[in-house]
mmCIF file of C-alpha atoms and ligand atoms in Angstrom:
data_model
loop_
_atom_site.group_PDB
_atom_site.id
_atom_site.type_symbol
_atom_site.label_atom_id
_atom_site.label_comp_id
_atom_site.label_asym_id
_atom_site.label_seq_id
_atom_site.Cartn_x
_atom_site.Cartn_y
_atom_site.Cartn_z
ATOM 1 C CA UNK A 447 119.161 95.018 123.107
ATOM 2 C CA UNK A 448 116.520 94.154 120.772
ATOM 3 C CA UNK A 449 114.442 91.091 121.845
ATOM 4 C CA UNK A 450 113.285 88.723 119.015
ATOM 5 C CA UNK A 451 111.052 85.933 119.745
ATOM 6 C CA UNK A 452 109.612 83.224 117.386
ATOM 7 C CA UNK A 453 108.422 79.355 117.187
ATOM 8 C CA UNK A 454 106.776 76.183 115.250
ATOM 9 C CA UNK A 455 104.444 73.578 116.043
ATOM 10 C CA UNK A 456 106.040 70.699 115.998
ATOM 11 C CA UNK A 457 103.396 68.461 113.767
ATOM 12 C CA UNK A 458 105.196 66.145 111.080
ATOM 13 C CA UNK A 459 108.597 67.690 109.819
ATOM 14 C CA UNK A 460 109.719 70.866 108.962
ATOM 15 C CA UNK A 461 108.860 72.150 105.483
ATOM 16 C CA UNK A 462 110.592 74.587 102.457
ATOM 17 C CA UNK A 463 108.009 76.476 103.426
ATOM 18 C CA UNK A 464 109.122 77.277 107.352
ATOM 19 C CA UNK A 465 112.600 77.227 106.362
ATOM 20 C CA UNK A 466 112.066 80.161 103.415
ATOM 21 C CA UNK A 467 109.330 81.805 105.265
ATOM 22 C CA UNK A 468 110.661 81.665 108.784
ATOM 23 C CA UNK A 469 113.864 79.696 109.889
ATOM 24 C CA UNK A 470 116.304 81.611 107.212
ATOM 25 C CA UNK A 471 115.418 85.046 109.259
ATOM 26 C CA UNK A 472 115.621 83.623 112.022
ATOM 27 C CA UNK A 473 119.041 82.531 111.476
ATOM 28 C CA UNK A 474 119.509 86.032 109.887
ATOM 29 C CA UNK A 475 118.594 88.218 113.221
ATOM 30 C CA UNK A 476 120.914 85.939 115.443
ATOM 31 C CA UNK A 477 124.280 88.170 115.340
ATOM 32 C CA UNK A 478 122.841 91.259 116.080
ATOM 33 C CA UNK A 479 119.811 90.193 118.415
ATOM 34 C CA UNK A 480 118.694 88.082 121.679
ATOM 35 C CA UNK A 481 116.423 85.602 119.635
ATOM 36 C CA UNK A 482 114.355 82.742 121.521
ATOM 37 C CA UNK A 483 113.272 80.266 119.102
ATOM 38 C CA UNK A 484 110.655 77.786 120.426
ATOM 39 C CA UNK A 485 109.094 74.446 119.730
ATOM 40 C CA UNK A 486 105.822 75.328 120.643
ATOM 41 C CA UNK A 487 104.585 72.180 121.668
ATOM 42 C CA UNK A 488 101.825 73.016 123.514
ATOM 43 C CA UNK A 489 100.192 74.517 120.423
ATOM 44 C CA UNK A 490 100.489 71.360 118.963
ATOM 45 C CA UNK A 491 97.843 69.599 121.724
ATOM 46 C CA UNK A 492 95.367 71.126 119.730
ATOM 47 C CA UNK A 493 95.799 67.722 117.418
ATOM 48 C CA UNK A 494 95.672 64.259 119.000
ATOM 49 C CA UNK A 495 98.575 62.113 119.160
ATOM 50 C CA UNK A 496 100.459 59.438 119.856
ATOM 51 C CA UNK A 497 102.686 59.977 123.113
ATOM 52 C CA UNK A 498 106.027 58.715 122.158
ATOM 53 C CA UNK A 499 105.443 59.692 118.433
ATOM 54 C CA UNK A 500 104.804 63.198 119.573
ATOM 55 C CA UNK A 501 108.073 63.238 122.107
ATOM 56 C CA UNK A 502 110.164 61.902 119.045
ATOM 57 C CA UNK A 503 108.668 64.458 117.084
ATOM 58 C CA UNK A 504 109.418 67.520 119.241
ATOM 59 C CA UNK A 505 113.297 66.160 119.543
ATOM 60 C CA UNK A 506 113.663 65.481 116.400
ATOM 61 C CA UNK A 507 112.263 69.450 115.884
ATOM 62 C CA UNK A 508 114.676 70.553 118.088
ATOM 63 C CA UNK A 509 117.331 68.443 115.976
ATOM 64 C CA UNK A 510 115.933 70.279 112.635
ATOM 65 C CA UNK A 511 116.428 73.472 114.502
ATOM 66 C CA UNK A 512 119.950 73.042 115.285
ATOM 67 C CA UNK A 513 120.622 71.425 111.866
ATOM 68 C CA UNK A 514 119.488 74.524 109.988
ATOM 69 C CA UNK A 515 122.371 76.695 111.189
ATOM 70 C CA UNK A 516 120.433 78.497 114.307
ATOM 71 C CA UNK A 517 123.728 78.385 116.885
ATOM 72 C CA UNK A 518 122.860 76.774 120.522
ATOM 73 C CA UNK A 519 124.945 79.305 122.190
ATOM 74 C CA UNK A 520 123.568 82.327 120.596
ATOM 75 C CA UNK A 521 120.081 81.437 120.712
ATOM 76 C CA UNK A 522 117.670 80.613 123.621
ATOM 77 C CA UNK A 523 115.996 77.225 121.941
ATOM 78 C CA UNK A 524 113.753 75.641 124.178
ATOM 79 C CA UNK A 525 110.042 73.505 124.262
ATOM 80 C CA UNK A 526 107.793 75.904 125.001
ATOM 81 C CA UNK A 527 105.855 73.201 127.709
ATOM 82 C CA UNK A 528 109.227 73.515 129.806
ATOM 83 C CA UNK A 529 108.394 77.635 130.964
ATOM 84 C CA UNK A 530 105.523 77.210 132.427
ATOM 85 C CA UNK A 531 104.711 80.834 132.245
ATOM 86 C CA UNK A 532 103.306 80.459 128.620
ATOM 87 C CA UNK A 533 100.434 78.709 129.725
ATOM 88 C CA UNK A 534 99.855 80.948 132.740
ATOM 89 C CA UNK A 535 99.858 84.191 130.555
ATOM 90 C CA UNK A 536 97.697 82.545 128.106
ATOM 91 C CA UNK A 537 94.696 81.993 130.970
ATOM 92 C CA UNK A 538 95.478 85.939 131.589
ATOM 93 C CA UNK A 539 95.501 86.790 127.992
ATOM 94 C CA UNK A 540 92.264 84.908 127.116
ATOM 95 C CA UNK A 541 91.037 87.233 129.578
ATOM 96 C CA UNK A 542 91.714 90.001 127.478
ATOM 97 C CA UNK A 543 90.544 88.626 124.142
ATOM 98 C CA UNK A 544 87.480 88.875 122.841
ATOM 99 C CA UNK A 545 85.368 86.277 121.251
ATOM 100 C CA UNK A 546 84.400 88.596 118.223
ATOM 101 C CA UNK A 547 88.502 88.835 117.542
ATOM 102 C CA UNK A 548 88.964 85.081 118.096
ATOM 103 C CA UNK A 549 85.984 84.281 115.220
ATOM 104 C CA UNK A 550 87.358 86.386 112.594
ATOM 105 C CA UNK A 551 90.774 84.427 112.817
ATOM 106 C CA UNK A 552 91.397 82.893 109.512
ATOM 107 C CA UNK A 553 93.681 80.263 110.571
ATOM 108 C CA UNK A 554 90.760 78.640 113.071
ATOM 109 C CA UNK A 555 88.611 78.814 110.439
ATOM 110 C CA UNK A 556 90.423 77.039 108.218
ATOM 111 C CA UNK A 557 91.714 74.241 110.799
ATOM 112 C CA UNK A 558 88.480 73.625 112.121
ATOM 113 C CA UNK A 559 87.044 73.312 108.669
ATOM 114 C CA UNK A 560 89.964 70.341 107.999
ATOM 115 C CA UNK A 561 89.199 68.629 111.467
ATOM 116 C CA UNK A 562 84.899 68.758 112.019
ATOM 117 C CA UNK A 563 85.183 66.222 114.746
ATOM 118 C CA UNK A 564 87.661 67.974 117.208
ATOM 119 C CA UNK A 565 86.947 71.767 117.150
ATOM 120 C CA UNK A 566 88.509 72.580 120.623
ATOM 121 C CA UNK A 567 88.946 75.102 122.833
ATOM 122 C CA UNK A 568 91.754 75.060 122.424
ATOM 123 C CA UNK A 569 92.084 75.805 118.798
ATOM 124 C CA UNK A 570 90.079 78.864 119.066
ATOM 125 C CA UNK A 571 91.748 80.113 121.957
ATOM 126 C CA UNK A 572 95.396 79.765 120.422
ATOM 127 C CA UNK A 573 95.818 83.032 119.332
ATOM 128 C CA UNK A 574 95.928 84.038 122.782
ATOM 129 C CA UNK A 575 98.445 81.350 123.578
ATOM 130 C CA UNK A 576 100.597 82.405 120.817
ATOM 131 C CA UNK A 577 100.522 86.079 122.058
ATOM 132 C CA UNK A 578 101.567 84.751 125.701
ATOM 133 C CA UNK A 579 104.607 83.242 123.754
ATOM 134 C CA UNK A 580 105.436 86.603 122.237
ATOM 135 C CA UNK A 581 104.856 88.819 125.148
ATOM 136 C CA UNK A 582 106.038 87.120 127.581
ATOM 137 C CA UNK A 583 109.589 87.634 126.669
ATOM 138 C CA UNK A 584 109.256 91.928 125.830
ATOM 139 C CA UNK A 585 109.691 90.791 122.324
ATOM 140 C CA UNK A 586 110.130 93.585 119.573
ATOM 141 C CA UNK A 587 110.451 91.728 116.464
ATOM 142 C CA UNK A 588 108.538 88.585 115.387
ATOM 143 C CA UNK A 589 110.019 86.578 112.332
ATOM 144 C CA UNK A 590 107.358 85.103 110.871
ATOM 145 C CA UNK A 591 105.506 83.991 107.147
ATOM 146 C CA UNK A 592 102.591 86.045 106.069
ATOM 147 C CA UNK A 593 99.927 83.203 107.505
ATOM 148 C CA UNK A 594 100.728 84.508 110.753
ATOM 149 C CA UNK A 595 100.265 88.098 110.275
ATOM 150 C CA UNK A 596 97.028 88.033 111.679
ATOM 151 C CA UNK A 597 97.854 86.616 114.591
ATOM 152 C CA UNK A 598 100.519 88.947 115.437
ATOM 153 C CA UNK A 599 98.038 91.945 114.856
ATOM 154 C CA UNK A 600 95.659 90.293 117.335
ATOM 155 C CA UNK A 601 98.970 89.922 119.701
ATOM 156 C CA UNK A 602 99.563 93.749 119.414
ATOM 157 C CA UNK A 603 95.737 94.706 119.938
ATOM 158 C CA UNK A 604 96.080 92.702 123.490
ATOM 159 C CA UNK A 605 99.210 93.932 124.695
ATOM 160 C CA UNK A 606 98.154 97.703 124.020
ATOM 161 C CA UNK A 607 94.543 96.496 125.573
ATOM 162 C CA UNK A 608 96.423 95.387 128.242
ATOM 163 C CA UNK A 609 98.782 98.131 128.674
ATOM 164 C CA UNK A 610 96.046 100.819 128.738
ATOM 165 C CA UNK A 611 94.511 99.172 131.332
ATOM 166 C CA UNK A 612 96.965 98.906 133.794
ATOM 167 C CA UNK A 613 99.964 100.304 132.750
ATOM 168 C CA UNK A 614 102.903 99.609 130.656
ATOM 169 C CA UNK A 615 103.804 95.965 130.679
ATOM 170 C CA UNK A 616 104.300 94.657 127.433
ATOM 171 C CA UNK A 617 106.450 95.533 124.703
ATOM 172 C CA UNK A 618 104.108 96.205 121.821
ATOM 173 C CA UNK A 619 106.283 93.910 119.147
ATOM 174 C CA UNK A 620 106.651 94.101 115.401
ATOM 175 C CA UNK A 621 106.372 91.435 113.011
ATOM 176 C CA UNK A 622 108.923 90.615 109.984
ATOM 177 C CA UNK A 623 107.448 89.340 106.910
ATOM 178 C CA UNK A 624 109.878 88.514 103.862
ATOM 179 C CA UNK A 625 109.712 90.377 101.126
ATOM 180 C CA UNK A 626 109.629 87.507 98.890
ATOM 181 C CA UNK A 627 109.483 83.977 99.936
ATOM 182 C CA UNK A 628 106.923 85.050 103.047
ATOM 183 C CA UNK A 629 104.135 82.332 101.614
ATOM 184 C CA UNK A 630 106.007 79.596 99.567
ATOM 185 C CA UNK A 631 102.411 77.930 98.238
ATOM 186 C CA UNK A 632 101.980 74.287 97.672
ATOM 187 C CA UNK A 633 103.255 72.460 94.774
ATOM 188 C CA UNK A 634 101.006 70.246 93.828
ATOM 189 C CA UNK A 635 97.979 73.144 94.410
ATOM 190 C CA UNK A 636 99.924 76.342 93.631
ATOM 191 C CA UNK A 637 97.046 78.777 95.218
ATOM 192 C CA UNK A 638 97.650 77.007 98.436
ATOM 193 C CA UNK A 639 100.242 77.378 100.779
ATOM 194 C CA UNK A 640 102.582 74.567 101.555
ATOM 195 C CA UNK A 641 101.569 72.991 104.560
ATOM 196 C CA UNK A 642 103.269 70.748 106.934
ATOM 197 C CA UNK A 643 100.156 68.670 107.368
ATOM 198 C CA UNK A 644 98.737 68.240 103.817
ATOM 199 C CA UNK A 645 97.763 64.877 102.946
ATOM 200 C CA UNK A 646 99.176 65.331 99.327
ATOM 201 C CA UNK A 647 102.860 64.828 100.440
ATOM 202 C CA UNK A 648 103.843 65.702 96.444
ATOM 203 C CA UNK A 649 103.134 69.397 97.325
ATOM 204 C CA UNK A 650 105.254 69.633 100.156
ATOM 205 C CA UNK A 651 109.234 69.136 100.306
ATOM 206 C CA UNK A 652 110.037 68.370 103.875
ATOM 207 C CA UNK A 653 113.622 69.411 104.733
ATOM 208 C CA UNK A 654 114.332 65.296 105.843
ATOM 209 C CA UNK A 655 113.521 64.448 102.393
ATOM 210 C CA UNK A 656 115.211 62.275 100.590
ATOM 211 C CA UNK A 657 117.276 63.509 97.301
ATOM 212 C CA UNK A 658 115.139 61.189 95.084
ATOM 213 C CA UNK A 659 112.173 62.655 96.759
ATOM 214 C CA UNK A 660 113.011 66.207 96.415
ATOM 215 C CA UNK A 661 113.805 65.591 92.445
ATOM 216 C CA UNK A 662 110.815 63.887 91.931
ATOM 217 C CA UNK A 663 108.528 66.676 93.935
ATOM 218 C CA UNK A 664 110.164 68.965 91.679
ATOM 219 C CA UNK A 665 109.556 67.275 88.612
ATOM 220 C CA UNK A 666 106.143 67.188 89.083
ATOM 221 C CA UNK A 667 105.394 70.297 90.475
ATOM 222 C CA UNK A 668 102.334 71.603 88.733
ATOM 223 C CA UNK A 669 103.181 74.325 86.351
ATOM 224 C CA UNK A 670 101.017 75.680 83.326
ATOM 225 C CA UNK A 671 101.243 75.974 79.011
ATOM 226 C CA UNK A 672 103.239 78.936 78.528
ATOM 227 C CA UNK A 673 106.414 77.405 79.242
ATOM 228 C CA UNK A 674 107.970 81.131 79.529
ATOM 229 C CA UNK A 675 110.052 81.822 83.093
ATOM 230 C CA UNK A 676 107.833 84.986 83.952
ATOM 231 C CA UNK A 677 107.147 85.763 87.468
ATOM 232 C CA UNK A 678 103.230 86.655 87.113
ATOM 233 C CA UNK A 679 100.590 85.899 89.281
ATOM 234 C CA UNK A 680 98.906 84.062 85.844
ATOM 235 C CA UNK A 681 101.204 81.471 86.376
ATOM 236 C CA UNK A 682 101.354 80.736 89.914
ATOM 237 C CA UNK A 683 103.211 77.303 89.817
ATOM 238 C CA UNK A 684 106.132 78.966 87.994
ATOM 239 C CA UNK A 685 105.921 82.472 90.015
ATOM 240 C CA UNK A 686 106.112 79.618 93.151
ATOM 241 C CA UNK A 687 109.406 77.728 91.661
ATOM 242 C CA UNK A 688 110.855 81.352 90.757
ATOM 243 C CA UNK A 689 110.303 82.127 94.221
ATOM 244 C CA UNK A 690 112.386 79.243 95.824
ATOM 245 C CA UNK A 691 114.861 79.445 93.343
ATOM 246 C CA UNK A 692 115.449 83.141 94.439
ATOM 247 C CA UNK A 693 115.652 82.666 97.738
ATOM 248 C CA UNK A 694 117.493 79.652 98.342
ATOM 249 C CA UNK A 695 120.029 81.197 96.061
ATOM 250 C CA UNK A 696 120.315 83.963 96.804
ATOM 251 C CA UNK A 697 119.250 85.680 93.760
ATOM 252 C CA UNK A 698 116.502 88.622 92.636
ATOM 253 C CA UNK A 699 113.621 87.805 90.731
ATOM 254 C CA UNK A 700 114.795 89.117 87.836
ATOM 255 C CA UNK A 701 118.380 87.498 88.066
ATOM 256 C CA UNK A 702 115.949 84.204 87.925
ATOM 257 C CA UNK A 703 113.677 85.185 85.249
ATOM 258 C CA UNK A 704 116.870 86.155 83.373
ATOM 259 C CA UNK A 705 118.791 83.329 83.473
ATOM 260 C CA UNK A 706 115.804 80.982 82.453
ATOM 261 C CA UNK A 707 114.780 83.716 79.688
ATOM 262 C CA UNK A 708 115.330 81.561 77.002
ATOM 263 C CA UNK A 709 114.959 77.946 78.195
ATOM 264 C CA UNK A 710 111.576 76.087 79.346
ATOM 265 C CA UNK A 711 110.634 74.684 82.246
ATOM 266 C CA UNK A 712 112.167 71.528 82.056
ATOM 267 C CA UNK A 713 115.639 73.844 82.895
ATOM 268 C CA UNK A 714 114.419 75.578 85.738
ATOM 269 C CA UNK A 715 112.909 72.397 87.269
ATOM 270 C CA UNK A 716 116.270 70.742 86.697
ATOM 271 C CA UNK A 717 118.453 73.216 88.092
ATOM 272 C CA UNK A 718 115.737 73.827 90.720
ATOM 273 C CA UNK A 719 115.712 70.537 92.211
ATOM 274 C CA UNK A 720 120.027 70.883 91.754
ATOM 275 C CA UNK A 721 119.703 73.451 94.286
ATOM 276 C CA UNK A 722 117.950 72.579 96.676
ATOM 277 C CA UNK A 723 119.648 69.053 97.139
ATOM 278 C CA UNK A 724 122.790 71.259 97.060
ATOM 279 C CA UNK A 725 121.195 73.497 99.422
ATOM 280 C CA UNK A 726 119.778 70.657 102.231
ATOM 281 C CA UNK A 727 122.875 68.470 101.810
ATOM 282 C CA UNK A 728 124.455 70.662 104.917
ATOM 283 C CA UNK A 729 121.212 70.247 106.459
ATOM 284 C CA UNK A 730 121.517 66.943 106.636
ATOM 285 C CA UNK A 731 124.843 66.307 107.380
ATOM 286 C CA UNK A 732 124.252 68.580 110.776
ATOM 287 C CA UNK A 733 120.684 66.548 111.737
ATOM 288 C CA UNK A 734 122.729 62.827 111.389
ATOM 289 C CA UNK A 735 125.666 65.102 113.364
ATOM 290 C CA UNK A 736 123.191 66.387 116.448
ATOM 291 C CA UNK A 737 121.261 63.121 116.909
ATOM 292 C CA UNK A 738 124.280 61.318 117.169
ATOM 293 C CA UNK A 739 125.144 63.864 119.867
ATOM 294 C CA UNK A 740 122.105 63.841 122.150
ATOM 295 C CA UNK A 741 123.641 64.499 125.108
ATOM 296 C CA UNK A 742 124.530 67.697 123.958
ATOM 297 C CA UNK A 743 121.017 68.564 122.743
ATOM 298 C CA UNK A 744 119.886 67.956 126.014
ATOM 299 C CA UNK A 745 122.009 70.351 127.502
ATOM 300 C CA UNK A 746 120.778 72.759 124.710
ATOM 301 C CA UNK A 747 117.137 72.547 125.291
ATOM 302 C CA UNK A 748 117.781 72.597 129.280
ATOM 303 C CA UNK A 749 120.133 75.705 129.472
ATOM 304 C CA UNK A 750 117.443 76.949 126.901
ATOM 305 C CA UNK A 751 114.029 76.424 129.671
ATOM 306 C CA UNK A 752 116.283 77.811 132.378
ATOM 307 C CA UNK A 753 117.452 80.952 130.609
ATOM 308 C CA UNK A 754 113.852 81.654 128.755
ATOM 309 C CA UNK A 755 112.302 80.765 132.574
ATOM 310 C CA UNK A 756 114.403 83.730 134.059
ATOM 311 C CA UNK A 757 113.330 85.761 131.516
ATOM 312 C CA UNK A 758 109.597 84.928 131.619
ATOM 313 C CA UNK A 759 109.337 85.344 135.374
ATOM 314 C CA UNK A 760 110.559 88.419 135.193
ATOM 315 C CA UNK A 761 107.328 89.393 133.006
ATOM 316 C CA UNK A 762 104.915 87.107 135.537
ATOM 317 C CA UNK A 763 106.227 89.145 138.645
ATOM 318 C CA UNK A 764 105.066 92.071 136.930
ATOM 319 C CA UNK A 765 101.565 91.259 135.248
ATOM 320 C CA UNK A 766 100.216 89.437 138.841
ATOM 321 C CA UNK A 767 101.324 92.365 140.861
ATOM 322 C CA UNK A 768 99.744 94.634 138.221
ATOM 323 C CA UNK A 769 96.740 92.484 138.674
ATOM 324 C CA UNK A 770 96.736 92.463 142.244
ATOM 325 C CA UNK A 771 97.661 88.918 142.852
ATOM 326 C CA UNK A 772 99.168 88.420 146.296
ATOM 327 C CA UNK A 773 102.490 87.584 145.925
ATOM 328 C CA UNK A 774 103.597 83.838 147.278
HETATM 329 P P1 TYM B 186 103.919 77.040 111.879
HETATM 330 O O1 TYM B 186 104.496 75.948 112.715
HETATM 331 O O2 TYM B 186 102.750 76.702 111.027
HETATM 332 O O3 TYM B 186 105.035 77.624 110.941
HETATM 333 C C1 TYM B 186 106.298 78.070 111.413
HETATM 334 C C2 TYM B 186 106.732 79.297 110.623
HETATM 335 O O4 TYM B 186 106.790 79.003 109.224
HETATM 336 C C3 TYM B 186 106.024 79.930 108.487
HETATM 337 N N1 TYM B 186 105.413 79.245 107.338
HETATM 338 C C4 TYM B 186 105.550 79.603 106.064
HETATM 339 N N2 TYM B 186 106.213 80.620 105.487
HETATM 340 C C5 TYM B 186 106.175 80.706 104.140
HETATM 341 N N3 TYM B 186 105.506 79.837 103.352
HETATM 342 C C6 TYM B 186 104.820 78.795 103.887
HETATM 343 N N4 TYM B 186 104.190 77.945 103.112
HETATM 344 C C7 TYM B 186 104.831 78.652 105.301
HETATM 345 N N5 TYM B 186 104.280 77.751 106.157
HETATM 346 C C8 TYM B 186 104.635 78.126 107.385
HETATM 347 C C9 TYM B 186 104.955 80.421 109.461
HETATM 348 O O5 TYM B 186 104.453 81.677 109.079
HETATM 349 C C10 TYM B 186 105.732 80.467 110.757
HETATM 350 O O6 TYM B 186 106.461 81.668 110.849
HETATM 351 N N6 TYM B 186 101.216 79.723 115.140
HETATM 352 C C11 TYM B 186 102.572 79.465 114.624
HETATM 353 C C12 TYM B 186 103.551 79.030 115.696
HETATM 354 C C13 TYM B 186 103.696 79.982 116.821
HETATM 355 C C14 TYM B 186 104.400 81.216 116.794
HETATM 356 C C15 TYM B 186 104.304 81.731 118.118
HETATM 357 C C16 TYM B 186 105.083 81.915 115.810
HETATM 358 C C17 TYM B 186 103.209 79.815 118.080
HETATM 359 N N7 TYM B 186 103.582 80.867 118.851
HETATM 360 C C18 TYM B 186 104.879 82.954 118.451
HETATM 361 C C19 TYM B 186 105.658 83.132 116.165
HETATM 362 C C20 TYM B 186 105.547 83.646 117.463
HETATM 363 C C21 TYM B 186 102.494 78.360 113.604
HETATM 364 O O7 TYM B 186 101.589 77.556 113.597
HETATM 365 O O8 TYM B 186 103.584 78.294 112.782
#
């Protein structure tokens, strides 16, 4: 049985962004597949916080998790902190990365560029962290958005590193971009991708948003003068709304650009914002359901460590003995 594997930080609140990018394929790939899907909290450290804001936080990611449809008994769902493992294959895995690889990551360039005052270790060594996640587990398919592509390339370069120097041990795993919806970009900034932690909240819809909020994000999502539905990268506000009115609807690109052929923007922004509220309303109704049922979501996350645990020991035994750790 296929193995799929995949996770995110849990910093703010879920965004459109995950849920098109990520969380929808996710939910996808759960008949057919074992999936783990983690809260990778440990990833998160590379940020400062506030102790019981973060703990609420990672619950109340867990809660998000649950609320977008992923099923608790299909799916391994667990904190990544709680195995571990991940943080013991990372020290081997930085071991096997090299500097050179680490520097040309985009996505530490760009964080450490927001954040001048706490460039960590730790952010530029997370690329090997997130390839312990991955490998760890034998996974062959990662469902992720096009901003982690890189990282999954550097993921593959280590396990076959790895591999060739001391055997077969890791599954050499796949990613899975979407076709469309893969990098849902910012609304307020439409050559940027919408981010979880920009300070502009207007170019992000968070999946807790309100109904008022969503409608008014909408409405002023930044479009351009043509006022003609055309999916073109000359209009990237409007090729972003077509996007997430695809997707969340289930319809092609030209389905989108057809129905809107004759009406303005003011139509597609309207029916837009419809959709989504239409879309998030079970959403919601699951999140007030779950944290109204914690007891249950403990047992979740628990059964979730214990099962990904067996799993990721199984790995461990493996890479110490290939390393010639003595056994305890
Ligand atoms: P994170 O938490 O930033 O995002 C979670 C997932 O959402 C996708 N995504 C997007 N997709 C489309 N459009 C966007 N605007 C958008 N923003 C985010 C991301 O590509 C991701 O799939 N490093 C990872 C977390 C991680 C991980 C892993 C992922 C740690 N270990 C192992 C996969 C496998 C991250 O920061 O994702």
């Amino acid at each position: 049985e296929k193995i799929i594997f995949s996770g995110a930080q849990p910093t703010g609140s879920l965004t459109l962004g995950n849920y098109i990018g990520a969380i929808q394929n996710w939910k996808a790939l759960e008949m057919d597949y074992q999936c783990l899907y983690s809260i990778v909290d440990l990833h998160s450290l590379t940020i400062r916080h506030n102790p019981e804001e973060f703990n609420n936080t990672c619950l109340s990611f867990l809660v998000q998790y649950l609320a977008c449809g992923l099923d608790p008994e299909k799916n391994i769902i667990f904190f990544q902190s709680n195995v571990p493992q991940h943080a013991e294959l990372s020290w081997i895995l930085n071991c096997f990365t090299y500097l050179g690889e680490l520097n040309r990551m985009t996505q530490f360039k760009e964080k450490s560029e927001k954040n001048k005052d706490n460039i960590n270790a730790g952010l530029f060594t997370y690329p090997a962290l997130q390839a312990a996640d991955i490998l760890l587990y034998q996974t062959n398919i990662v469902p992720v958005g096009e901003d982690q592509k890189q990282h999954l390339e550097l993921t593959r370069d280590i396990a076959l590193r790895f591999n060739s120097a001391y055997g077969e041990t890791f599954t050499v795993p796949e990613h899975y971009i979407p076709k469309v919806g893969a990098k849902i970009m910012s609304l307020q900034e439409p050559d940027k991708k919408m981010s979880k932690s920009d300070e502009n909240t207007n170019g992000t819809i968070f999946l807790m948003d309100s109904e008022d909020d969503i409608v008014k994000k909408i409405k002023r999502a930044v479009t351009d003068t043509e006022n003609k539905v055309i999916y073109s990268d000359n209009q990237a506000g409007i090729k972003n709304l077509i996007t997430i009115y695809s997707t969340l609807g289930n319809y092609s690109i030209k389905e989108v650009e057809a129905m809107f052929e004759d009406k303005g923007y003011g139509a597609l922004k309207k029916q837009l914002a419809e959709l989504l509220v239409e879309s998030l309303k079970p959403f919601k109704i699951k999140y007030e359901e779950y944290m109204n049922n914690l007891d249950y979501v403990t047992t979740v996350y628990k059964r979730g460590a214990q099962r990904a645990t067996e799993m990721a020991e199984e790995t461990m035994k493996d890479v110490r003995n290939k390393l010639g750790l003595i056994a305890k």
